[in-house]
Coordinates of C-alpha atoms in Angstrom, one line a residue:
X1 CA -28.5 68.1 74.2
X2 CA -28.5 70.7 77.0
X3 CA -25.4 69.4 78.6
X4 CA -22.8 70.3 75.4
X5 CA -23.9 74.0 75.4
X6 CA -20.1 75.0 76.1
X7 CA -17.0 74.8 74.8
X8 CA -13.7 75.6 76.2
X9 CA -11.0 76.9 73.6
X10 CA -7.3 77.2 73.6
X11 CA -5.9 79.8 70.9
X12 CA -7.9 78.3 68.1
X13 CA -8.6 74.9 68.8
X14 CA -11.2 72.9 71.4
X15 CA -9.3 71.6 74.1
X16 CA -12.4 70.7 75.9
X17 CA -15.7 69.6 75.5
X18 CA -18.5 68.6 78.5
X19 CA -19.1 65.0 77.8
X20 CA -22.0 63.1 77.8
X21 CA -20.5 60.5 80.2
X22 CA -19.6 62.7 82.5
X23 CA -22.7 64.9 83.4
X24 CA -21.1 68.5 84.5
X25 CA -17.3 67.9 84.2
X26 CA -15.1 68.8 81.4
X27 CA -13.4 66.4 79.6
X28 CA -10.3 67.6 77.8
X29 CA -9.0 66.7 74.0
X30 CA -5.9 64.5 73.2
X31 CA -4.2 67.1 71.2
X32 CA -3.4 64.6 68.6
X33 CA -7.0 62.9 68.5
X34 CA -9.6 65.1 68.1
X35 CA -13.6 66.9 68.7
X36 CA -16.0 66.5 66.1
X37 CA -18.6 69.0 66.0
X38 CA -21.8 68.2 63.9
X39 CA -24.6 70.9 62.9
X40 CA -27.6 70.7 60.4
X41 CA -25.3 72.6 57.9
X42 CA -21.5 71.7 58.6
X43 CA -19.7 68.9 59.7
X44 CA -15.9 70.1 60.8
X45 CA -12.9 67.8 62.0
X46 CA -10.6 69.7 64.5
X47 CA -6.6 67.8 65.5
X48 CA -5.1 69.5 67.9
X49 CA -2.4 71.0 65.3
X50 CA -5.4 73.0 63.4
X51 CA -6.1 76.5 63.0
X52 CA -9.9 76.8 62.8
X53 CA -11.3 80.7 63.6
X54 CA -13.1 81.4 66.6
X55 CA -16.0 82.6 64.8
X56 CA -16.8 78.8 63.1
X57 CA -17.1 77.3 66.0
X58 CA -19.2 80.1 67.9
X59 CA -21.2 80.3 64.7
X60 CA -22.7 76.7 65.9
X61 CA -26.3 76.5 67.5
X62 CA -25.9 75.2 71.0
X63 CA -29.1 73.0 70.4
X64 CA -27.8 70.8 67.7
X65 CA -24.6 70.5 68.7
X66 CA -23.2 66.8 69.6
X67 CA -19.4 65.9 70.5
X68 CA -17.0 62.8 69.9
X69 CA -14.1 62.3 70.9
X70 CA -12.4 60.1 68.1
X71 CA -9.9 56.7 68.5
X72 CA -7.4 56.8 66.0
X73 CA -6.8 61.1 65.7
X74 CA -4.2 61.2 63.1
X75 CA -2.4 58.3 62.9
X76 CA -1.5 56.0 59.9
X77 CA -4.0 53.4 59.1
X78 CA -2.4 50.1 58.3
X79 CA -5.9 49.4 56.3
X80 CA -4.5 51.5 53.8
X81 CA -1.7 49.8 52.9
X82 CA -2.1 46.0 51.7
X83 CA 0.4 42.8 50.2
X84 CA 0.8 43.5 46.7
X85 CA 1.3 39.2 45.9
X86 CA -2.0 38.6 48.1
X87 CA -3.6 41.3 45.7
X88 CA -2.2 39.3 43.0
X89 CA -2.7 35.6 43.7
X90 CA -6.3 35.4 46.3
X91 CA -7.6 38.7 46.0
X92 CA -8.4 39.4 49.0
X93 CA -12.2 39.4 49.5
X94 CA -13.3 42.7 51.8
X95 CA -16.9 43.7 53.1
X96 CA -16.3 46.6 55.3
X97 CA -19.3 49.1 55.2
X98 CA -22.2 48.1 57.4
X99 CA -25.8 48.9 56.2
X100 CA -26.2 52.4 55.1
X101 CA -28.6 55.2 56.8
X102 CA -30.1 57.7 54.5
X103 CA -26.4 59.3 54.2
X104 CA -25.7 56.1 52.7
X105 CA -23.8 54.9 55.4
X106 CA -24.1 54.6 59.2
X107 CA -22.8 57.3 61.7
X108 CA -20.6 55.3 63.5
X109 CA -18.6 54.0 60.3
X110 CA -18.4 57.9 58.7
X111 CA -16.5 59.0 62.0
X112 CA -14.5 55.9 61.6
X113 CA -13.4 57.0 58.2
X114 CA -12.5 60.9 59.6
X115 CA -10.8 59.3 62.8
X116 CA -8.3 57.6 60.4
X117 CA -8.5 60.1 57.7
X118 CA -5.3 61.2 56.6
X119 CA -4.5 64.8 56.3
X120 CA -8.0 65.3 57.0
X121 CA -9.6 68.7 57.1
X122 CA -12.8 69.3 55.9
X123 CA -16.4 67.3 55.8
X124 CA -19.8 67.7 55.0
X125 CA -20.2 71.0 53.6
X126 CA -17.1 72.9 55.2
X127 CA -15.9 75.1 52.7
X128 CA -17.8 73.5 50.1
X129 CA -16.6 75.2 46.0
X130 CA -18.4 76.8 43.9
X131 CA -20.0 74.5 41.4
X132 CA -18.0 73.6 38.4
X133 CA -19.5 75.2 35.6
X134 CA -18.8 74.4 31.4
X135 CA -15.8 73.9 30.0
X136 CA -15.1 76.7 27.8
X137 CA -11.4 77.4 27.6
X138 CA -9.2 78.0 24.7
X139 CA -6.3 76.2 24.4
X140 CA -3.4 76.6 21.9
X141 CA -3.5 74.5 18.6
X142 CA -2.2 71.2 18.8
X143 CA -2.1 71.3 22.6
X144 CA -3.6 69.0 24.7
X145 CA -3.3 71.3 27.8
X146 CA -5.7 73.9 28.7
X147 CA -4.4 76.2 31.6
X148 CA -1.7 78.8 30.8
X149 CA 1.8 77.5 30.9
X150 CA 3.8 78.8 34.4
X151 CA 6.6 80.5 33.8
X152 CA 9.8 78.7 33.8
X153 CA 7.9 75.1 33.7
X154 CA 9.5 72.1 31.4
X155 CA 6.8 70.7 28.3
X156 CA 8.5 67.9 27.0
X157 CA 5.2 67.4 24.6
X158 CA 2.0 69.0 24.1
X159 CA 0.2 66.5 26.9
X160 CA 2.7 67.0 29.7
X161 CA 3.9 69.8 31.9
X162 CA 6.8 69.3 34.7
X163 CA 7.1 71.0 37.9
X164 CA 9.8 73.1 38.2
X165 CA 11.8 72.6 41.3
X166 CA 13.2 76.0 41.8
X167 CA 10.1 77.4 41.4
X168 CA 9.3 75.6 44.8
X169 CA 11.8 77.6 46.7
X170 CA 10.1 79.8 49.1
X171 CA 6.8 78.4 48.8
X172 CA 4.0 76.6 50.6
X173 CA 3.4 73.1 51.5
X174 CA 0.8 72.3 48.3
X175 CA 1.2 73.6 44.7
X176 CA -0.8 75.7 43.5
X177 CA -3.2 74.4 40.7
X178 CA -1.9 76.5 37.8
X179 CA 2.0 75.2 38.4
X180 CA 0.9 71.0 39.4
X181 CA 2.5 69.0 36.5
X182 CA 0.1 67.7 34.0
X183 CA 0.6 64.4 32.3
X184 CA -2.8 64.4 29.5
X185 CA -3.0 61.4 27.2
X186 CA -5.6 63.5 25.2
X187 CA -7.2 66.8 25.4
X188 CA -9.9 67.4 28.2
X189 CA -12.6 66.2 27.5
X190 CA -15.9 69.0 27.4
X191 CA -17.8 68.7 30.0
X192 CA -21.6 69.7 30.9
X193 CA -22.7 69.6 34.2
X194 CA -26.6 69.1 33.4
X195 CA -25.8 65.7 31.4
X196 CA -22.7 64.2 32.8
X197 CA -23.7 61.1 34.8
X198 CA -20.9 58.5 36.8
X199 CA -22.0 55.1 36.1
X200 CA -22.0 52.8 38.8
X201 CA -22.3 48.9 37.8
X202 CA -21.3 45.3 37.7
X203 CA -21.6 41.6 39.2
X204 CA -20.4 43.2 42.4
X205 CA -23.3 45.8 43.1
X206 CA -26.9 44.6 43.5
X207 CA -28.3 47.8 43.0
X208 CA -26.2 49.3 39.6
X209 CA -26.9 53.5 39.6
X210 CA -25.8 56.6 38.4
X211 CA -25.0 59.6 39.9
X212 CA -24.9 63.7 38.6
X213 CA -22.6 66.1 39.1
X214 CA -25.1 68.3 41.9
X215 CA -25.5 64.6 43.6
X216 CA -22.1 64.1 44.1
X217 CA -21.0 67.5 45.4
X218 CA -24.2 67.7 47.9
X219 CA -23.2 64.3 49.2
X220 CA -20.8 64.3 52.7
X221 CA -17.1 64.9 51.5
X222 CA -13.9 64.7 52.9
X223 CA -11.0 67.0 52.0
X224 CA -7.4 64.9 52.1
X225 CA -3.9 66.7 51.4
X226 CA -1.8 64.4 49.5
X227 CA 0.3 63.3 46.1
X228 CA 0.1 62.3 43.1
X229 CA 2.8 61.5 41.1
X230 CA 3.4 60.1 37.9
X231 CA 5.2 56.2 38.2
X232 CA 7.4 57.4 35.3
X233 CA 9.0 60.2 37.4
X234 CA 12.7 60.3 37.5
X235 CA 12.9 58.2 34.4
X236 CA 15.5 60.4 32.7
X237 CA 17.9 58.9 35.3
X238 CA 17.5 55.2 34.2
X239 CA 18.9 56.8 31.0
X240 CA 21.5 58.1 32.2
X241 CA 22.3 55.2 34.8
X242 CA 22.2 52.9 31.9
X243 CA 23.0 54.9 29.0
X244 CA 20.2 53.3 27.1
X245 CA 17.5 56.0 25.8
X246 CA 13.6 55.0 26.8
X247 CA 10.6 55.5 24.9
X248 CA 7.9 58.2 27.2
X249 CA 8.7 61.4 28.7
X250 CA 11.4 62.1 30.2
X251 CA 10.9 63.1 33.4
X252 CA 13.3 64.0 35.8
X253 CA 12.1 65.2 40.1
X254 CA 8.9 67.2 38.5
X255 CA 6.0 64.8 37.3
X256 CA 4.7 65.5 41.3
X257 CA 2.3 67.6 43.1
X258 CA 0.8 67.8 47.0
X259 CA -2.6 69.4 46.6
X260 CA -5.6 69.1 49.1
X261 CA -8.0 66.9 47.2
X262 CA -11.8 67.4 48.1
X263 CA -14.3 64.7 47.8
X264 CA -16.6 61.8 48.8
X265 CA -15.8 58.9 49.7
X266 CA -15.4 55.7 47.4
X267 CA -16.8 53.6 49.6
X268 CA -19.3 55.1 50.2
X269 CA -20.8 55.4 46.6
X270 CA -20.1 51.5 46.1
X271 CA -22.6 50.9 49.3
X272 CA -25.1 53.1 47.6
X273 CA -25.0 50.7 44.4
X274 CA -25.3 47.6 46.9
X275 CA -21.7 46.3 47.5
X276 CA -21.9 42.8 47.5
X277 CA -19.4 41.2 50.2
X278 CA -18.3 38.8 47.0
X279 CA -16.9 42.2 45.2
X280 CA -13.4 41.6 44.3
X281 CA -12.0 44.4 42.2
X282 CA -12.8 47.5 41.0
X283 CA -12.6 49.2 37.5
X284 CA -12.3 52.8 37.1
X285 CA -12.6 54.0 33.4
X286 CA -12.1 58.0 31.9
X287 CA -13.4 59.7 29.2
X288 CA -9.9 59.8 27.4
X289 CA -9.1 57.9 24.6
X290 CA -5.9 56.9 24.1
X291 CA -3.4 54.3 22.1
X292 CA -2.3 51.1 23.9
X293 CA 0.3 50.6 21.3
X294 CA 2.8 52.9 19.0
X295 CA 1.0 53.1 16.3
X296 CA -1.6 53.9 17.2
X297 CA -4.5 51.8 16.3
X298 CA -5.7 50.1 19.3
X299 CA -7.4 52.8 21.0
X300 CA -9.7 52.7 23.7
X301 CA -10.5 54.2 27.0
X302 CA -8.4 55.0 29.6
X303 CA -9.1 52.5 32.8
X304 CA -7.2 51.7 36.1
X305 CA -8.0 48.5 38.5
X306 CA -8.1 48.2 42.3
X307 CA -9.0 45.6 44.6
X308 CA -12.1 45.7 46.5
X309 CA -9.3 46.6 50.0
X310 CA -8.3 49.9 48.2
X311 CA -11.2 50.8 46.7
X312 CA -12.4 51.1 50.2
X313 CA -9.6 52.0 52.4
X314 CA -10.6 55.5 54.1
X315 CA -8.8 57.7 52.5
X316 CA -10.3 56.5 48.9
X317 CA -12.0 59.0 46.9
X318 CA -14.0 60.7 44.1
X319 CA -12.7 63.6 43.8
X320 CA -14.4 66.8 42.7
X321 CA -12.3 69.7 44.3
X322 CA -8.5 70.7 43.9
X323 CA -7.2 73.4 46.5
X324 CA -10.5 74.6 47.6
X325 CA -11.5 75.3 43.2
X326 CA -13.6 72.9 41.5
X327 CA -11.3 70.5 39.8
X328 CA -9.5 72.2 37.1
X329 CA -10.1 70.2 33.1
X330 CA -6.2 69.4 32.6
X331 CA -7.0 67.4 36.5
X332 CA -9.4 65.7 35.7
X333 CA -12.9 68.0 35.8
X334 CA -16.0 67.1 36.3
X335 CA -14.5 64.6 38.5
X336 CA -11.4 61.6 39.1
X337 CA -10.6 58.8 41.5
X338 CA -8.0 59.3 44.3
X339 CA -5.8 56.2 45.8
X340 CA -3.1 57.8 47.8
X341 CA 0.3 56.4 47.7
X342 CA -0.4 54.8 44.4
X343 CA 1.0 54.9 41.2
X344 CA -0.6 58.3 39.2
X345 CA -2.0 56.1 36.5
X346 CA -4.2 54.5 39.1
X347 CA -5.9 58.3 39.6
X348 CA -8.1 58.1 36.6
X349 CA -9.3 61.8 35.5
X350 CA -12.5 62.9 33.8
X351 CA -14.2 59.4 35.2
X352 CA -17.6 58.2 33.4
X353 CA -17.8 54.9 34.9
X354 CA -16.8 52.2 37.7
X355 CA -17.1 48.6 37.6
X356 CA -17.3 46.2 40.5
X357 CA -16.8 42.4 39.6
X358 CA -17.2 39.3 41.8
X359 CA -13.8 37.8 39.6
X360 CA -10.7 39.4 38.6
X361 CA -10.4 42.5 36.1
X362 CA -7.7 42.3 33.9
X363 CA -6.9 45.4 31.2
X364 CA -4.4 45.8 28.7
X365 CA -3.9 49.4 30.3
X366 CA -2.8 47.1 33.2
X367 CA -1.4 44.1 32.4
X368 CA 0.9 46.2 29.6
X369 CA 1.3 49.4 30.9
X370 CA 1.2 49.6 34.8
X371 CA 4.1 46.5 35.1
X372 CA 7.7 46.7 35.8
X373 CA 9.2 44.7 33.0
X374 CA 12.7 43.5 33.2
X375 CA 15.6 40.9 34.3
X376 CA 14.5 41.4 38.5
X377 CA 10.6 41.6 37.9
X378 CA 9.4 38.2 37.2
X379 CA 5.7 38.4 35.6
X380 CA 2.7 36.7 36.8
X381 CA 0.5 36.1 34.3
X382 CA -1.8 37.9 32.7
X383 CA 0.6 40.5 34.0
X384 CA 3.3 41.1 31.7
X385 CA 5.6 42.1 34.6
X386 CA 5.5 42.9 38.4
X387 CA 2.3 45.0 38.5
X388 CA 2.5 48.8 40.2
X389 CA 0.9 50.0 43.1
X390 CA 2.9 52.0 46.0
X391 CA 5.3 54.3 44.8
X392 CA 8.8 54.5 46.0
X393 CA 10.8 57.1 48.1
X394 CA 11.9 59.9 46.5
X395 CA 13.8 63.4 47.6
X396 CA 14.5 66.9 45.0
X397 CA 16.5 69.5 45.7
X398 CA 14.7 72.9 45.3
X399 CA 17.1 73.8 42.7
X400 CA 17.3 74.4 39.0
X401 CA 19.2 71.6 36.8
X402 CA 21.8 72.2 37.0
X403 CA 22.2 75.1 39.7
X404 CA 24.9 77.8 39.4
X405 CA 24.7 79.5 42.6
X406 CA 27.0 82.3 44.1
X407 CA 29.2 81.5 46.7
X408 CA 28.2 82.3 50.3
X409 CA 25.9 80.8 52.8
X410 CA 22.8 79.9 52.0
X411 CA 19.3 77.6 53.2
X412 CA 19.0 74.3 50.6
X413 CA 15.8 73.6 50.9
X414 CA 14.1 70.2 49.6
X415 CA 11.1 67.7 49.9
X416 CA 11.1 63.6 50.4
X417 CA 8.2 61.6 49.9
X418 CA 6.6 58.0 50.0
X419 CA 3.8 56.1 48.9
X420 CA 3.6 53.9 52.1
X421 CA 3.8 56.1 54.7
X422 CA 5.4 59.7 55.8
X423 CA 9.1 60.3 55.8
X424 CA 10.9 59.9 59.6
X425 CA 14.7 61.0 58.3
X426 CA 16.4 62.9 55.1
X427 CA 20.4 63.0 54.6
X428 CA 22.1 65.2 52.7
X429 CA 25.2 65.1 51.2
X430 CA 27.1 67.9 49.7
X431 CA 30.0 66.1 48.2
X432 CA 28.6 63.3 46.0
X433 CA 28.1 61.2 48.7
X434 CA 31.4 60.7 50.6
X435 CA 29.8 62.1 54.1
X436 CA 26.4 62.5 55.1
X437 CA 24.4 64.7 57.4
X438 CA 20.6 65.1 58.6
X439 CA 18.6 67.8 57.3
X440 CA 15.8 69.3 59.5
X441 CA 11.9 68.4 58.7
X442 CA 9.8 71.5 58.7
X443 CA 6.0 70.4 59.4
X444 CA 4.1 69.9 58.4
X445 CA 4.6 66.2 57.2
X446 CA 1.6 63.8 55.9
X447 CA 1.8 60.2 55.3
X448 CA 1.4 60.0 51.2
X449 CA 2.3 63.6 50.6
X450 CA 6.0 64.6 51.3
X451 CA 8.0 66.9 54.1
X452 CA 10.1 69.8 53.5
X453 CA 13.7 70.2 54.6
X454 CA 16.6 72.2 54.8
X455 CA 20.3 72.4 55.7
X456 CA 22.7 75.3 55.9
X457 CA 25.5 75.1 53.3
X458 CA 28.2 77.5 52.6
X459 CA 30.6 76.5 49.4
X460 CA 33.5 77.6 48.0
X461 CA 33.7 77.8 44.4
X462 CA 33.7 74.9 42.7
X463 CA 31.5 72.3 41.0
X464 CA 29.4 70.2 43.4
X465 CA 27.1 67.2 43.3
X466 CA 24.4 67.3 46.0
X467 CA 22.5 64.0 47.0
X468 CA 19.1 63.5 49.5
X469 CA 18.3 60.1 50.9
X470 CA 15.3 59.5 52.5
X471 CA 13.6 57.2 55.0
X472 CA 10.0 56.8 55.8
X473 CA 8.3 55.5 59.2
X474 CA 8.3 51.1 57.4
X475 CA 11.7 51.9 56.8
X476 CA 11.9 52.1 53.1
X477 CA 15.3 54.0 51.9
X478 CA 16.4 55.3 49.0
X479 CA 19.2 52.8 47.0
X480 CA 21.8 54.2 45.4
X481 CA 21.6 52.0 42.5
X482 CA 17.8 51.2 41.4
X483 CA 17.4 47.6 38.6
X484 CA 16.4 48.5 35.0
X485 CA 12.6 48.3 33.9
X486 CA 11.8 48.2 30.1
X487 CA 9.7 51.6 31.0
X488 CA 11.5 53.6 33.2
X489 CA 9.5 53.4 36.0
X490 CA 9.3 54.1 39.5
X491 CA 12.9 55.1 39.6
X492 CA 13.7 55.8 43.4
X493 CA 16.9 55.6 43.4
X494 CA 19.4 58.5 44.9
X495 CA 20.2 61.4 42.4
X496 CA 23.2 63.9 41.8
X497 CA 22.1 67.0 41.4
X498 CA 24.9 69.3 39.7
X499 CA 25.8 72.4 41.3
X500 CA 28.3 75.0 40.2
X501 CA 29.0 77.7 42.9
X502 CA 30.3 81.1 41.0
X503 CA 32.8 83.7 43.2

């Protein structure tokens, strides 16, 4: 190990490393792949675009340290993304872990997973929480939400909480915990870290387990910064496009959040219960109870399904940190599944189980609730529509609705997202659509999380309506009409955001 005693840096970041295949010469860093750097205690992930002190690197014993350069950097894996009718009709049968070490899976395949990790910034220890300790707060009667209320945040009932947009102006890239939406079908559940277990089981594991909360949080993690979102947000504007009222929250821009999501690895619990290479789908179940019809009686636990190709796509995980904090209860504490780009249903919270079958799973939580149903979503049965997986584009304005603003120039600032990829172009409009211009991305701007914008504007008085259309890199755009769904879902059509500018 004598020959990667140095490192050469550039501001904060490696830029060179001596490599092992080229005995005393440097060999410098793509600035958009990457240098891992692996001690006994800390395993930390460095693109060319991070800001990692000094003092963490120089911190590392010279004797233990070993260097890789990594294919792939950054980039967008096409493995994450998968045909939705395959998933439906075959089922596409996937085996990708190889035999695990005693990590629980081998070297080779753990870089693998960073190299393609998306957002990627922390593994193995790096900035590890603070263990998640008993749920003791109070919450107000009748609510099934436990954090304080934000100022100036929407509740349209006692189990959801909507992001305000204006809120956003001026602030960072993630929202913080206390202001991400919440969207609780019941209160959190309690939770004790000494006897809450994660269940592990199935036809499609040979070796069923269970796993404690210490287990899980030792074990190598990966920190991703991405979205969630509701599938039901922006369904106030199928009301209002159709002028038909919907049953559900109405939700306009808000029922979203970009958070950096700490974890470990799906994947890489399946292998540890014996992943057969016949495994076909993957059931996900909560503690929450919930009602599958309006009145109430058919109850049961709440449970999301994946095929075996998502559940171990790299960027798949169980998460147990939010933001750097142990996972808050109203998000899903002790810990929850994360699918990027899909559908926030799919993100199961306060998770007590997981199934792997060799057949098909099929839910009522699925088959009924997670569907488009209409006139332009023929079902396949025992789906009772077009089942949901990827969200849609969207774009909000950082505004209030509506905005009364005072004449004069001013910076509108907004964010566009996707569930398939990251967003290439935003257009604004400032008069209802009639002309269009393109707004500037500020960075940064992950696939499955969104990009911020801005545009100069300065108005007269008047009354405005200002639209956003967005375009991501598979060159998905926003319509400007989107079909009707029984559940006002997935809306990701382009809004009008009211604006009245005051002299």
């Amino acid at each position: 190990m004598d020959s990667y005693k140095q490192l050469v840096f550039s501001g904060h970041c490696v830029i060179a490393y001596l490599s092992r295949s080229q005995p005393g010469g440097w060999e410098s860093v793509n600035p958009n792949k990457g240098c891992v750097l692996i001690t006994n205690y800390e395993l930390v992930l460095s693109f060319g675009c991070a800001q990692l002190p000094r003092s963490r690197w120089r911190s590392l014993s010279k004797s233990c340290i070993t260097n890789y350069k990594l294919q792939g950097g950054n980039s967008l894996s096409d493995e994450n993304l998968f045909d939705q009718e395959d998933y439906l009709q075959a089922r596409v049968e996937q085996c990708i872990w190889q035999k695990s070490t005693d990590a629980g899976i081998s070297r080779q395949r753990f870089l693998k997973i960073l190299a393609t990790m998306v957002g990627a910034t922390a593994i193995a220890g790096f900035a590890k929480p603070a263990p998640a300790h008993s749920q003791t707060a109070v919450k107000t009667k009748g609510s099934k939400i436990l954090k304080p209320l934000p100022p100036g945040y929407i509740s349209h009932s006692k189990g959801t909480l909507e992001m305000n947009w204006e809120a956003m102006y001026g602030r960072g890239y993630l929202v913080p915990n206390d202001w991400f939406y919440v969207h609780n079908r019941s209160a959190p559940p309690p939770f004790d870290p000494s006897t809450w277990r994660l269940q592990i089981h199935g036809t499609g594991v040979s070796a069923p387990c269970e796993f404690t909360y210490d287990e899980i949080i030792a074990m190598p993690s990966i920190s991703i910064t991405c979205a969630i979102e509701c599938a039901a947000n922006g369904r106030r504007f199928f009301e209002e496009a159709y002028n038909t009222p919907l049953p559900g929250t109405r939700w306009r821009l808000g029922a979203i959040g970009v958070a950096e999501w700490t974890g470990v690895p799906l994947g890489m619990l399946l292998e540890r219960a014996g992943l057969k290479s016949t495994a076909k789908d993957v059931l996900v179940e909560g503690a929450d109870v919930d009602s599958l019809d309006s009145k109430e009686t058919n109850k049961s636990k709440f449970s999301s399904v994946v095929p075996i190709s998502k559940a171990l796509a790299d960027n798949s995980l169980v998460v147990y940190a939010m933001n750097g904090e142990p996972l808050p209860p109203d998000h899903g504490q002790p810990c929850r599944v994360l699918f990027p780009g899909w559908g926030g249903n799919a993100n199961v919270k306060w998770i007590e189980r997981i199934e792997v079958s060799e057949t098909p799973i099929y839910t009522q939580w699925v088959t009924e609730q997670m569907v488009l149903v209409g006139a332009d979503y023929p079902a396949i049965a025992p789906y009772k529509g077009k089942l949901i997986t990827y969200q849609n584009v969207k774009s909000a304005f950082e505004l209030a609705w509506p905005a009364t603003l005072s004449a004069g120039t001013r910076l509108l600032r907004g964010r566009s997202w996707s569930g398939k990829g990251k967003i290439v172009r935003v257009e604004v409009s400032l008069n209802g659509g009639k002309t269009w211009q393109f707004a500037r991305l500020r960075e940064p701007n992950f696939p499955f999380a969104w990009v911020r914008w801005d545009i100069e504007w300065n108005p007269l008085p008047g009354e405005y309506f200002l639209q956003a259309r967005a375009t991501d890199n598979l060159g998905n755009t926003q319509p400007s009409t989107v079909p009707w769904n029984d559940s006002g879902l997935l809306y990701g059509g382009v809004v009008s955001h009211p604006v009245t500018v005051q002299g």
